[in-house]
Amino acid sequence: MAFEQKVNDFMAKIIAKNPGENEFHQAVHEVVESLIPYIEENPHYSEAKVLERIAEPERVILFRVPWLDDKGEIQINKGYRIEMNSAIGPYKGGLRFHPTVNLGVLKFLAFEQVFKNSLTTLPMGGGKGGSDFDPKGKSDNEVMRFCQSFMTELCKHIGPNTDVPAGDIGVGGREIGFMFGQYKRIRNEFTGVLTGKGREWGGSLIRPEATGYGATYFAEYMLNAKGDSLKGKVVTISGSGNVAQYACEKVTELGGKVVTLSDSQGFIYDPEGIDEEKLAYVMHLKNVKRGRIKEYAEKYGCEFHEGQRPWGIKCDVAMPNATQNEVNEEEAKTLVANGCFVISEGANMPSTPEAIAVYADAKILYGPGKAANAGGVAVSGLEMSQNSLRLSWTREEVDNRLKQIMKDIHATCEKYGTEGDFIDYVKGANIGGFVKVADAMLAQGVV
Ligand code: NDP
């Protein structure tokens, strides 16, 4: 049977079993395209139906999250936890609070997480969860009451040796704090059940920075493999949240110039570059004041492009750091036509399949999210290790480990993705992430 027919047959079954879950279909399709040729060369995987099993969550937990708003009115949200795969360790992956959250989005994220966590070399399975709750515009007390209600149910299903959630879109230090407090109160135990905790209560240094730093290190390693570096490069970044902020910091530190940031209302273009002082303003604006990126343009007198994404701005390196499917085919073509030759994805699945095809045709350096943004979960894994040891490592120690992990992920992509003088990072990450999980599943029998 032709390769394409095999992919289509596999996908037809996935679509029939998971109707309407478009993002999940997209994520599985991308992985299956890389894996089917590899599995054909290694038929013990297909005989054991490893791919079919990996695409089915081990467990899906769905629950009601009722809470009282500041007016005393009852609000009801949906709560989810997808426990995707525990072959190589406890389920691990973030919680997302955003109105667009649904089962298909979380299943795509959990599926990607399985491969990503495997790539880090740390013993972590894959999971993801969250809610359609929107923290934007809510008071701290409302966010707290929501988090407490969410954790009242979730705490029955997670634990430091079972499932260890972290943050994602809409879940930062504040939300992790409220959820950790509620878990501790109900379970009467102080354990590393969540990562991304505050420094004083079990958090790791560099965890807030880890995803953005990691995606920047990954860009640097892709460039190094070509005898180049980030120094002097113009970089466009989307998003202005956790990942975008620390990517901006690290790019600047490594000698690059970041010229854009965005949020869901539009992007700012600052051709002078977003330096340390301007970034401090963004961090205060976004993390404390919880304002809009437009205010940056008003403060520094630069352009604000309402309702647009930054991919029309000329750059050498682009880092999509906001959300899924935020670079489409047209935008990818514009990036390439404008000379962009490196894409390092801090976000999960930010490029559409058509955009990825454009990068592949142009043979630019393309680091897909599951490799490029694995630094966040890697440092979460290091936070778990520190919690188990009841020790805190220094900033330098954690950062050095993060750099080494990103370097190792790059090497894995190189090992499985090299084709002549070109590294196919998508193929490298998919096969590299798969092998370890698949071998563990085979060793553990039909489970
Ligand atoms: P934050 O909530 O801190 O920031 C998200 C940013 O993206 C905000 O600027 C937000 O703008 C923007 N954004 C979110 N949704 C949309 C949308 N639908 N359209 C346009 N802009 C949007 O999240 P993070 O920085 O933590 O996460 C960003 C990405 O990185 C996500 O894809 C996440 O899965 C991924 N990631 C995060 C990790 C982490 O450790 N935090 C680890 C690995 C990956 P606005 O405020 O207007 O909504």
Coordinates of N, CA and C in Angstrom, one line a residue, residues 135-344:
P135 N -9.5 33.8 32.8 CA -9.0 34.6 34.0 C -9.0 36.1 33.6
K136 N -9.1 36.4 32.3 CA -9.0 37.8 32.0 C -10.2 38.6 32.5
G137 N -10.0 39.7 33.1 CA -11.1 40.5 33.6 C -11.7 40.1 34.9
K138 N -11.1 39.0 35.5 CA -11.6 38.5 36.8 C -10.8 39.1 37.9
S139 N -11.4 39.3 39.1 CA -10.6 39.8 40.2 C -9.8 38.6 40.8
D140 N -8.8 39.0 41.6 CA -7.9 37.9 42.2 C -8.8 37.0 43.0
N141 N -9.8 37.5 43.7 CA -10.7 36.7 44.5 C -11.5 35.7 43.7
E142 N -11.9 36.2 42.5 CA -12.7 35.3 41.6 C -11.8 34.2 41.1
V143 N -10.6 34.5 40.7 CA -9.6 33.5 40.2 C -9.3 32.5 41.4
M144 N -9.2 33.0 42.6 CA -8.9 32.1 43.7 C -10.1 31.1 43.9
R145 N -11.3 31.6 43.9 CA -12.5 30.8 44.1 C -12.6 29.7 43.0
F146 N -12.3 30.2 41.8 CA -12.3 29.2 40.7 C -11.3 28.1 40.9
C147 N -10.0 28.5 41.2 CA -8.9 27.6 41.3 C -9.2 26.6 42.4
Q148 N -9.8 27.1 43.5 CA -10.1 26.2 44.7 C -11.2 25.2 44.2
S149 N -12.2 25.6 43.5 CA -13.2 24.6 43.1 C -12.6 23.6 42.1
F150 N -11.8 24.1 41.2 CA -11.1 23.3 40.2 C -10.3 22.2 40.9
M151 N -9.5 22.6 41.9 CA -8.6 21.6 42.6 C -9.4 20.7 43.5
T152 N -10.5 21.1 44.0 CA -11.3 20.3 44.9 C -11.7 19.0 44.2
E153 N -11.9 19.0 42.9 CA -12.2 17.8 42.2 C -10.9 17.2 41.6
L154 N -10.0 18.0 41.1 CA -8.8 17.5 40.4 C -7.9 16.8 41.4
C155 N -7.9 17.2 42.7 CA -7.0 16.6 43.7 C -7.3 15.1 43.9
K156 N -8.4 14.6 43.5 CA -8.7 13.2 43.6 C -8.0 12.3 42.6
H157 N -7.5 13.0 41.6 CA -6.9 12.2 40.5 C -5.4 12.4 40.3
I158 N -4.8 13.4 41.0 CA -3.4 13.7 40.8 C -2.6 13.4 42.0
G159 N -1.3 13.4 41.9 CA -0.4 13.2 43.1 C 1.0 13.2 42.6
P160 N 2.0 13.4 43.5 CA 3.4 13.5 43.0 C 3.9 12.2 42.3
N161 N 3.3 11.1 42.5 CA 3.8 9.9 41.8 C 2.8 9.4 40.7
T162 N 1.7 10.2 40.5 CA 0.6 9.9 39.6 C 0.5 10.8 38.4
D163 N 0.4 12.1 38.7 CA 0.1 13.1 37.7 C 0.5 14.4 38.3
V164 N 1.3 15.1 37.6 CA 1.9 16.4 38.2 C 1.7 17.5 37.2
P165 N 0.5 18.3 37.3 CA 0.3 19.4 36.4 C 1.2 20.6 36.6
A166 N 1.2 21.5 35.6 CA 2.0 22.7 35.7 C 1.1 23.8 35.1
G167 N 1.7 25.0 34.7 CA 1.0 26.1 34.1 C 1.0 25.9 32.6
D168 N 0.1 26.7 31.9 CA 0.1 26.9 30.5 C -0.6 28.2 30.2
I169 N -1.3 28.4 29.1 CA -2.0 29.7 28.9 C -3.0 30.0 30.0
G170 N -2.9 31.2 30.6 CA -3.8 31.6 31.6 C -3.5 31.0 33.0
V171 N -2.5 30.2 33.1 CA -2.1 29.6 34.4 C -0.7 29.9 34.7
G172 N -0.5 30.9 35.5 CA 0.9 31.3 35.9 C 1.0 31.1 37.4
G173 N 2.0 31.9 38.0 CA 2.3 31.7 39.4 C 1.1 31.9 40.3
R174 N 0.3 32.9 40.0 CA -0.9 33.1 40.9 C -1.8 31.9 40.9
E175 N -2.1 31.4 39.8 CA -3.1 30.3 39.7 C -2.5 29.0 40.4
I176 N -1.2 28.8 40.1 CA -0.5 27.6 40.7 C -0.6 27.7 42.2
G177 N -0.3 28.9 42.7 CA -0.4 29.1 44.2 C -1.7 28.8 44.8
F178 N -2.8 29.3 44.2 CA -4.2 29.0 44.7 C -4.5 27.5 44.6
M179 N -4.0 26.9 43.5 CA -4.4 25.4 43.4 C -3.5 24.6 44.4
F180 N -2.3 25.0 44.6 CA -1.4 24.2 45.5 C -2.0 24.3 46.9
G181 N -2.4 25.6 47.3 CA -2.9 25.8 48.6 C -4.1 24.9 48.9
Q182 N -5.0 24.8 47.9 CA -6.2 24.0 48.0 C -5.9 22.5 48.1
Y183 N -4.9 22.0 47.3 CA -4.5 20.6 47.3 C -4.0 20.3 48.7
K184 N -3.1 21.1 49.2 CA -2.5 20.9 50.5 C -3.6 20.8 51.6
R185 N -4.5 21.7 51.5 CA -5.6 21.8 52.5 C -6.4 20.5 52.5
I186 N -6.8 20.0 51.3 CA -7.7 18.9 51.3 C -6.9 17.6 51.6
R187 N -5.7 17.4 51.0 CA -5.0 16.2 51.1 C -4.1 16.1 52.4
N188 N -3.9 17.3 53.0 CA -3.1 17.4 54.2 C -1.7 16.8 53.9
E189 N -1.1 17.2 52.8 CA 0.3 16.8 52.5 C 1.0 17.9 51.7
F190 N 2.2 18.1 52.0 CA 3.0 19.1 51.3 C 3.9 18.3 50.3
T191 N 3.5 18.2 49.1 CA 4.3 17.4 48.1 C 4.4 18.2 46.8
G192 N 5.3 17.7 46.0 CA 5.5 18.3 44.7 C 4.4 17.9 43.7
V193 N 3.2 18.2 44.0 CA 2.1 17.8 43.1 C 1.9 18.7 41.9
L194 N 2.4 19.9 42.0 CA 2.3 20.8 40.9 C 3.7 21.4 40.7
T195 N 4.1 21.8 39.4 CA 5.3 22.5 39.2 C 5.0 23.9 38.8
G196 N 6.1 24.8 38.9 CA 5.8 26.2 38.6 C 5.4 26.9 39.9
K197 N 5.8 26.2 41.0 CA 5.5 26.8 42.4 C 6.4 28.0 42.7
G198 N 6.0 28.8 43.7 CA 6.8 29.9 44.1 C 8.1 29.4 44.7
R199 N 9.1 30.2 44.6 CA 10.5 29.9 45.1 C 10.5 29.4 46.6
E200 N 9.6 30.1 47.4 CA 9.7 29.8 48.8 C 8.9 28.5 49.2
W201 N 8.2 28.0 48.3 CA 7.4 26.8 48.7 C 7.6 25.7 47.7
G202 N 8.8 25.5 47.3 CA 9.2 24.3 46.5 C 9.4 24.5 45.0
G203 N 9.3 25.7 44.6 CA 9.5 26.0 43.2 C 11.0 26.0 42.8
S204 N 11.2 25.8 41.5 CA 12.6 25.8 41.0 C 13.0 27.1 40.4
L205 N 14.2 27.5 40.7 CA 14.7 28.7 40.0 C 14.7 28.4 38.5
I206 N 14.5 29.4 37.7 CA 14.5 29.2 36.2 C 13.2 28.6 35.6
R207 N 12.3 28.1 36.5 CA 11.1 27.5 35.9 C 10.3 28.5 35.1
P208 N 10.1 29.8 35.7 CA 9.3 30.7 34.9 C 10.0 31.0 33.5
E209 N 11.3 31.1 33.6 CA 12.1 31.4 32.4 C 12.2 30.3 31.3
A210 N 12.0 29.1 31.8 CA 12.5 27.9 31.1 C 12.0 27.7 29.7
T211 N 10.7 27.9 29.4 CA 10.2 27.7 28.1 C 10.8 28.7 27.1
G212 N 10.7 29.9 27.4 CA 11.3 31.0 26.6 C 12.8 30.9 26.4
Y213 N 13.5 30.6 27.5 CA 14.9 30.4 27.4 C 15.2 29.2 26.5
G214 N 14.5 28.1 26.8 CA 14.8 26.9 26.0 C 14.6 27.0 24.5
A215 N 13.5 27.7 24.2 CA 13.2 27.9 22.7 C 14.3 28.8 22.1
T216 N 14.8 29.7 22.9 CA 15.9 30.5 22.3 C 17.2 29.7 22.2
Y217 N 17.5 28.9 23.2 CA 18.7 28.0 23.1 C 18.6 27.1 21.9
F218 N 17.3 26.6 21.7 CA 17.1 25.7 20.6 C 17.4 26.4 19.2
A219 N 17.0 27.7 19.1 CA 17.3 28.4 17.9 C 18.8 28.6 17.8
E220 N 19.4 28.9 18.9 CA 20.9 29.1 18.9 C 21.6 27.8 18.4
Y221 N 21.1 26.6 18.9 CA 21.8 25.4 18.5 C 21.5 25.0 17.1
M222 N 20.3 25.4 16.6 CA 20.0 25.1 15.1 C 21.0 26.0 14.3
L223 N 21.2 27.3 14.7 CA 22.1 28.2 14.0 C 23.5 27.7 14.1
N224 N 23.9 27.3 15.3 CA 25.3 26.8 15.6 C 25.6 25.6 14.6
A225 N 24.6 24.8 14.4 CA 24.9 23.6 13.5 C 25.2 24.1 12.1
K226 N 24.9 25.3 11.8 CA 25.2 25.9 10.4 C 26.3 26.9 10.5
G227 N 27.0 26.9 11.7 CA 28.2 27.8 11.9 C 27.7 29.2 12.1
D228 N 26.5 29.4 12.5 CA 26.0 30.8 12.7 C 25.5 30.9 14.2
S229 N 24.9 32.1 14.5 CA 24.4 32.3 15.9 C 23.3 33.4 15.9
L230 N 22.7 33.6 17.0 CA 21.7 34.6 17.1 C 22.2 36.0 17.1
K231 N 23.5 36.2 17.4 CA 24.1 37.5 17.4 C 23.8 38.3 16.2
G232 N 23.2 39.5 16.4 CA 23.0 40.4 15.3 C 21.7 40.1 14.5
K233 N 21.0 39.0 14.9 CA 19.8 38.7 14.2 C 18.5 39.5 14.6
V234 N 17.7 39.8 13.6 CA 16.4 40.4 14.0 C 15.3 39.4 14.2
V235 N 14.6 39.5 15.3 CA 13.7 38.4 15.7 C 12.3 38.9 15.9
T236 N 11.3 38.3 15.3 CA 10.0 38.6 15.6 C 9.4 37.6 16.6
I237 N 8.7 38.0 17.6 CA 8.1 37.2 18.6 C 6.6 37.5 18.6
S238 N 5.7 36.5 18.7 CA 4.3 36.7 19.0 C 4.0 36.3 20.4
G239 N 2.9 36.9 21.0 CA 2.6 36.6 22.4 C 3.3 37.7 23.2
S240 N 2.9 37.8 24.5 CA 3.5 38.7 25.4 C 3.4 38.1 26.8
G241 N 3.1 36.8 26.8 CA 2.9 36.1 28.1 C 4.2 35.5 28.6
N242 N 4.1 34.5 29.4 CA 5.3 33.9 30.0 C 6.4 33.5 29.0
V243 N 6.0 32.8 27.9 CA 7.0 32.2 27.0 C 7.6 33.4 26.2
A244 N 6.8 34.3 25.7 CA 7.3 35.4 24.9 C 8.2 36.3 25.7
Q245 N 7.9 36.6 26.9 CA 8.7 37.5 27.7 C 10.1 37.0 27.9
Y246 N 10.2 35.7 28.3 CA 11.6 35.2 28.6 C 12.3 34.8 27.3
A247 N 11.6 34.6 26.2 CA 12.3 34.4 24.9 C 12.9 35.8 24.6
C248 N 12.2 36.8 24.8 CA 12.7 38.2 24.4 C 13.9 38.5 25.3
E249 N 13.9 38.1 26.6 CA 15.0 38.4 27.4 C 16.3 37.7 26.9
K250 N 16.1 36.4 26.6 CA 17.3 35.6 26.3 C 17.8 35.9 24.9
V251 N 16.9 36.2 23.9 CA 17.4 36.6 22.6 C 18.3 37.9 22.7
T252 N 17.8 38.8 23.5 CA 18.5 40.1 23.7 C 19.9 39.8 24.3
E253 N 19.9 38.9 25.3 CA 21.1 38.6 26.0 C 22.1 37.9 25.1
L254 N 21.6 37.2 24.1 CA 22.5 36.5 23.2 C 22.9 37.3 22.0
G255 N 22.5 38.6 22.0 CA 22.9 39.6 21.0 C 21.9 39.7 19.8
G256 N 20.7 39.2 19.9 CA 19.7 39.4 18.9 C 18.9 40.6 19.2
K257 N 18.0 41.0 18.2 CA 17.2 42.2 18.5 C 15.7 41.8 18.3
V258 N 14.9 41.9 19.3 CA 13.5 41.5 19.2 C 12.7 42.8 18.8
V259 N 11.9 42.7 17.8 CA 11.2 43.9 17.3 C 9.7 43.8 17.4
T260 N 9.2 42.7 17.8 CA 7.7 42.6 17.9 C 7.3 41.8 19.2
L261 N 6.1 42.1 19.7 CA 5.4 41.3 20.7 C 3.9 41.5 20.4
S262 N 3.1 40.6 20.9 CA 1.7 40.7 20.5 C 0.8 40.2 21.7
D263 N -0.5 40.4 21.5 CA -1.5 39.7 22.3 C -2.7 39.5 21.4
S264 N -3.8 39.0 22.0 CA -4.9 38.7 21.1 C -5.6 39.9 20.4
Q265 N -5.1 41.1 20.8 CA -5.7 42.3 20.1 C -4.8 42.9 19.0
G266 N -3.6 42.4 18.9 CA -2.7 43.0 17.9 C -1.2 42.9 18.2
F267 N -0.3 43.5 17.4 CA 1.1 43.4 17.7 C 1.7 44.8 17.7
I268 N 2.8 44.9 18.5 CA 3.6 46.2 18.5 C 4.9 45.9 17.7
Y269 N 5.3 46.9 16.9 CA 6.5 46.8 16.1 C 7.5 47.9 16.6
D270 N 8.6 47.5 17.2 CA 9.5 48.5 17.7 C 10.9 48.2 17.0
P271 N 11.1 48.9 15.9 CA 12.4 48.7 15.1 C 13.6 48.9 15.9
E272 N 13.6 49.7 17.0 CA 14.7 50.0 17.8 C 15.1 48.7 18.6
G273 N 14.2 47.8 18.8 CA 14.4 46.6 19.7 C 13.9 46.8 21.0
I274 N 13.4 45.7 21.6 CA 12.8 45.7 22.9 C 13.9 45.3 23.9
D275 N 14.5 46.3 24.5 CA 15.7 46.1 25.3 C 15.2 45.7 26.8
E276 N 16.2 45.6 27.7 CA 15.9 45.2 29.0 C 14.9 46.1 29.7
E277 N 15.1 47.4 29.6 CA 14.2 48.3 30.3 C 12.7 48.2 29.7
K278 N 12.6 48.1 28.4 CA 11.3 48.0 27.8 C 10.6 46.7 28.2
L279 N 11.4 45.7 28.3 CA 10.9 44.3 28.7 C 10.4 44.4 30.1
A280 N 11.1 45.1 31.0 CA 10.7 45.2 32.4 C 9.3 45.9 32.4
Y281 N 9.1 46.9 31.5 CA 7.8 47.5 31.4 C 6.7 46.5 31.0
V282 N 7.0 45.7 30.0 CA 6.1 44.7 29.5 C 5.7 43.7 30.6
M283 N 6.7 43.3 31.4 CA 6.5 42.3 32.4 C 5.5 42.9 33.5
H284 N 5.8 44.1 33.8 CA 4.9 44.8 34.8 C 3.5 44.9 34.2
L285 N 3.4 45.3 32.9 CA 2.1 45.6 32.3 C 1.3 44.3 32.2
K286 N 2.0 43.2 31.9 CA 1.3 41.9 31.6 C 1.1 41.1 32.9
N287 N 2.1 41.1 33.8 CA 2.0 40.2 35.0 C 1.4 40.8 36.2
V288 N 1.5 42.2 36.3 CA 1.0 42.8 37.5 C -0.3 43.6 37.1
K289 N -0.1 44.5 36.2 CA -1.3 45.4 35.8 C -2.3 44.6 35.0
R290 N -1.9 43.5 34.3 CA -2.7 42.7 33.5 C -3.4 43.6 32.4
G291 N -2.5 44.4 31.7 CA -3.0 45.3 30.7 C -2.8 44.7 29.3
R292 N -3.0 45.6 28.3 CA -2.9 45.1 26.9 C -1.6 45.6 26.3
I293 N -1.1 44.9 25.3 CA 0.2 45.2 24.7 C 0.2 46.6 23.9
K294 N -1.0 47.0 23.5 CA -1.2 48.3 22.9 C -0.6 49.4 23.7
E295 N -0.6 49.3 25.0 CA -0.1 50.4 25.9 C 1.4 50.6 25.7
Y296 N 2.1 49.5 25.3 CA 3.5 49.6 25.0 C 3.7 50.7 23.9
A297 N 2.9 50.5 22.8 CA 3.1 51.4 21.7 C 2.8 52.9 22.1
E298 N 1.8 53.1 23.0 CA 1.5 54.4 23.5 C 2.7 55.0 24.3
K299 N 3.3 54.1 25.1 CA 4.4 54.5 26.0 C 5.7 54.8 25.2
Y300 N 6.0 54.0 24.2 CA 7.3 54.1 23.5 C 7.2 54.7 22.1
G301 N 5.9 55.1 21.8 CA 5.7 55.8 20.5 C 6.1 55.0 19.3
C302 N 5.7 53.7 19.3 CA 6.0 52.8 18.1 C 4.6 52.4 17.5
E303 N 4.7 51.6 16.5 CA 3.5 51.2 15.8 C 2.7 50.1 16.5
F304 N 1.4 50.2 16.5 CA 0.5 49.1 17.0 C -0.4 48.6 15.8
H305 N -0.3 47.4 15.5 CA -1.1 46.9 14.4 C -2.3 46.1 14.9
E306 N -3.4 46.7 15.0 CA -4.6 46.1 15.6 C -5.1 44.9 14.8
G307 N -5.4 43.9 15.6 CA -6.0 42.7 15.0 C -5.1 41.9 14.1
Q308 N -3.8 42.2 14.1 CA -2.9 41.5 13.2 C -1.8 40.7 13.9
R309 N -1.2 39.8 13.2 CA 0.0 39.0 13.8 C 1.3 39.6 13.2
P310 N 2.4 39.3 13.8 CA 3.6 40.0 13.4 C 4.4 39.4 12.2
W311 N 3.8 38.5 11.5 CA 4.6 37.7 10.5 C 4.9 38.5 9.3
G312 N 4.4 39.7 9.1 CA 4.7 40.5 7.9 C 5.9 41.3 8.1
I313 N 6.4 41.3 9.3 CA 7.6 42.2 9.6 C 8.9 41.4 9.2
K314 N 9.8 42.1 8.5 CA 11.0 41.4 8.0 C 11.9 41.0 9.2
C315 N 12.3 39.8 9.2 CA 13.2 39.2 10.3 C 14.0 38.1 9.8
D316 N 15.0 37.7 10.6 CA 15.9 36.5 10.3 C 15.3 35.3 11.0
V317 N 14.7 35.6 12.2 CA 14.3 34.5 13.1 C 12.8 34.8 13.5
A318 N 11.9 33.8 13.5 CA 10.6 34.1 14.0 C 10.3 33.1 15.1
M319 N 9.7 33.6 16.2 CA 9.4 32.7 17.3 C 7.9 32.9 17.7
P320 N 7.0 32.0 17.1 CA 5.6 32.0 17.5 C 5.5 31.5 18.9
N321 N 5.1 32.4 19.8 CA 5.0 32.1 21.2 C 3.7 32.4 21.9
A322 N 2.6 32.3 21.1 CA 1.3 32.6 21.6 C 0.4 31.4 21.7
T323 N 0.0 30.8 20.6 CA -1.0 29.8 20.6 C -1.0 28.9 19.4
Q324 N -1.9 27.9 19.3 CA -1.9 27.0 18.1 C -2.4 27.7 16.9
N325 N -1.9 27.2 15.7 CA -2.3 27.7 14.4 C -2.3 29.2 14.2
E326 N -1.2 29.8 14.7 CA -1.1 31.3 14.6 C -0.2 31.7 13.4
V327 N 0.3 30.7 12.7 CA 1.1 31.0 11.4 C 0.4 30.2 10.3
N328 N -0.2 30.9 9.4 CA -0.8 30.1 8.3 C 0.1 30.1 7.0
E329 N -0.4 29.5 6.0 CA 0.4 29.3 4.8 C 0.9 30.6 4.2
E330 N 0.0 31.6 4.1 CA 0.3 32.9 3.5 C 1.4 33.6 4.4
E331 N 1.2 33.5 5.7 CA 2.1 34.2 6.6 C 3.5 33.5 6.5
A332 N 3.5 32.2 6.4 CA 4.8 31.4 6.3 C 5.5 31.8 5.0
K333 N 4.7 32.0 3.9 CA 5.3 32.4 2.6 C 5.9 33.8 2.8
T334 N 5.2 34.7 3.4 CA 5.7 36.1 3.6 C 7.0 36.0 4.5
L335 N 7.0 35.2 5.5 CA 8.2 35.1 6.4 C 9.4 34.7 5.5
V336 N 9.2 33.6 4.7 CA 10.3 33.1 3.9 C 10.7 34.2 2.8
A337 N 9.7 34.8 2.2 CA 10.0 35.8 1.1 C 10.8 37.0 1.7
N338 N 10.6 37.3 3.0 CA 11.3 38.4 3.6 C 12.6 38.0 4.2
G339 N 13.0 36.7 4.0 CA 14.4 36.3 4.4 C 14.5 35.6 5.7
C340 N 13.3 35.3 6.4 CA 13.4 34.6 7.6 C 13.9 33.2 7.3
F341 N 14.9 32.7 8.1 CA 15.4 31.4 7.8 C 15.5 30.5 9.1
V342 N 14.9 31.0 10.2 CA 14.9 30.2 11.4 C 13.5 30.3 12.0
I343 N 12.8 29.2 12.4 CA 11.6 29.3 13.1 C 11.8 28.4 14.4
S344 N 11.6 29.0 15.5 CA 11.7 28.2 16.8 C 10.4 28.4 17.5

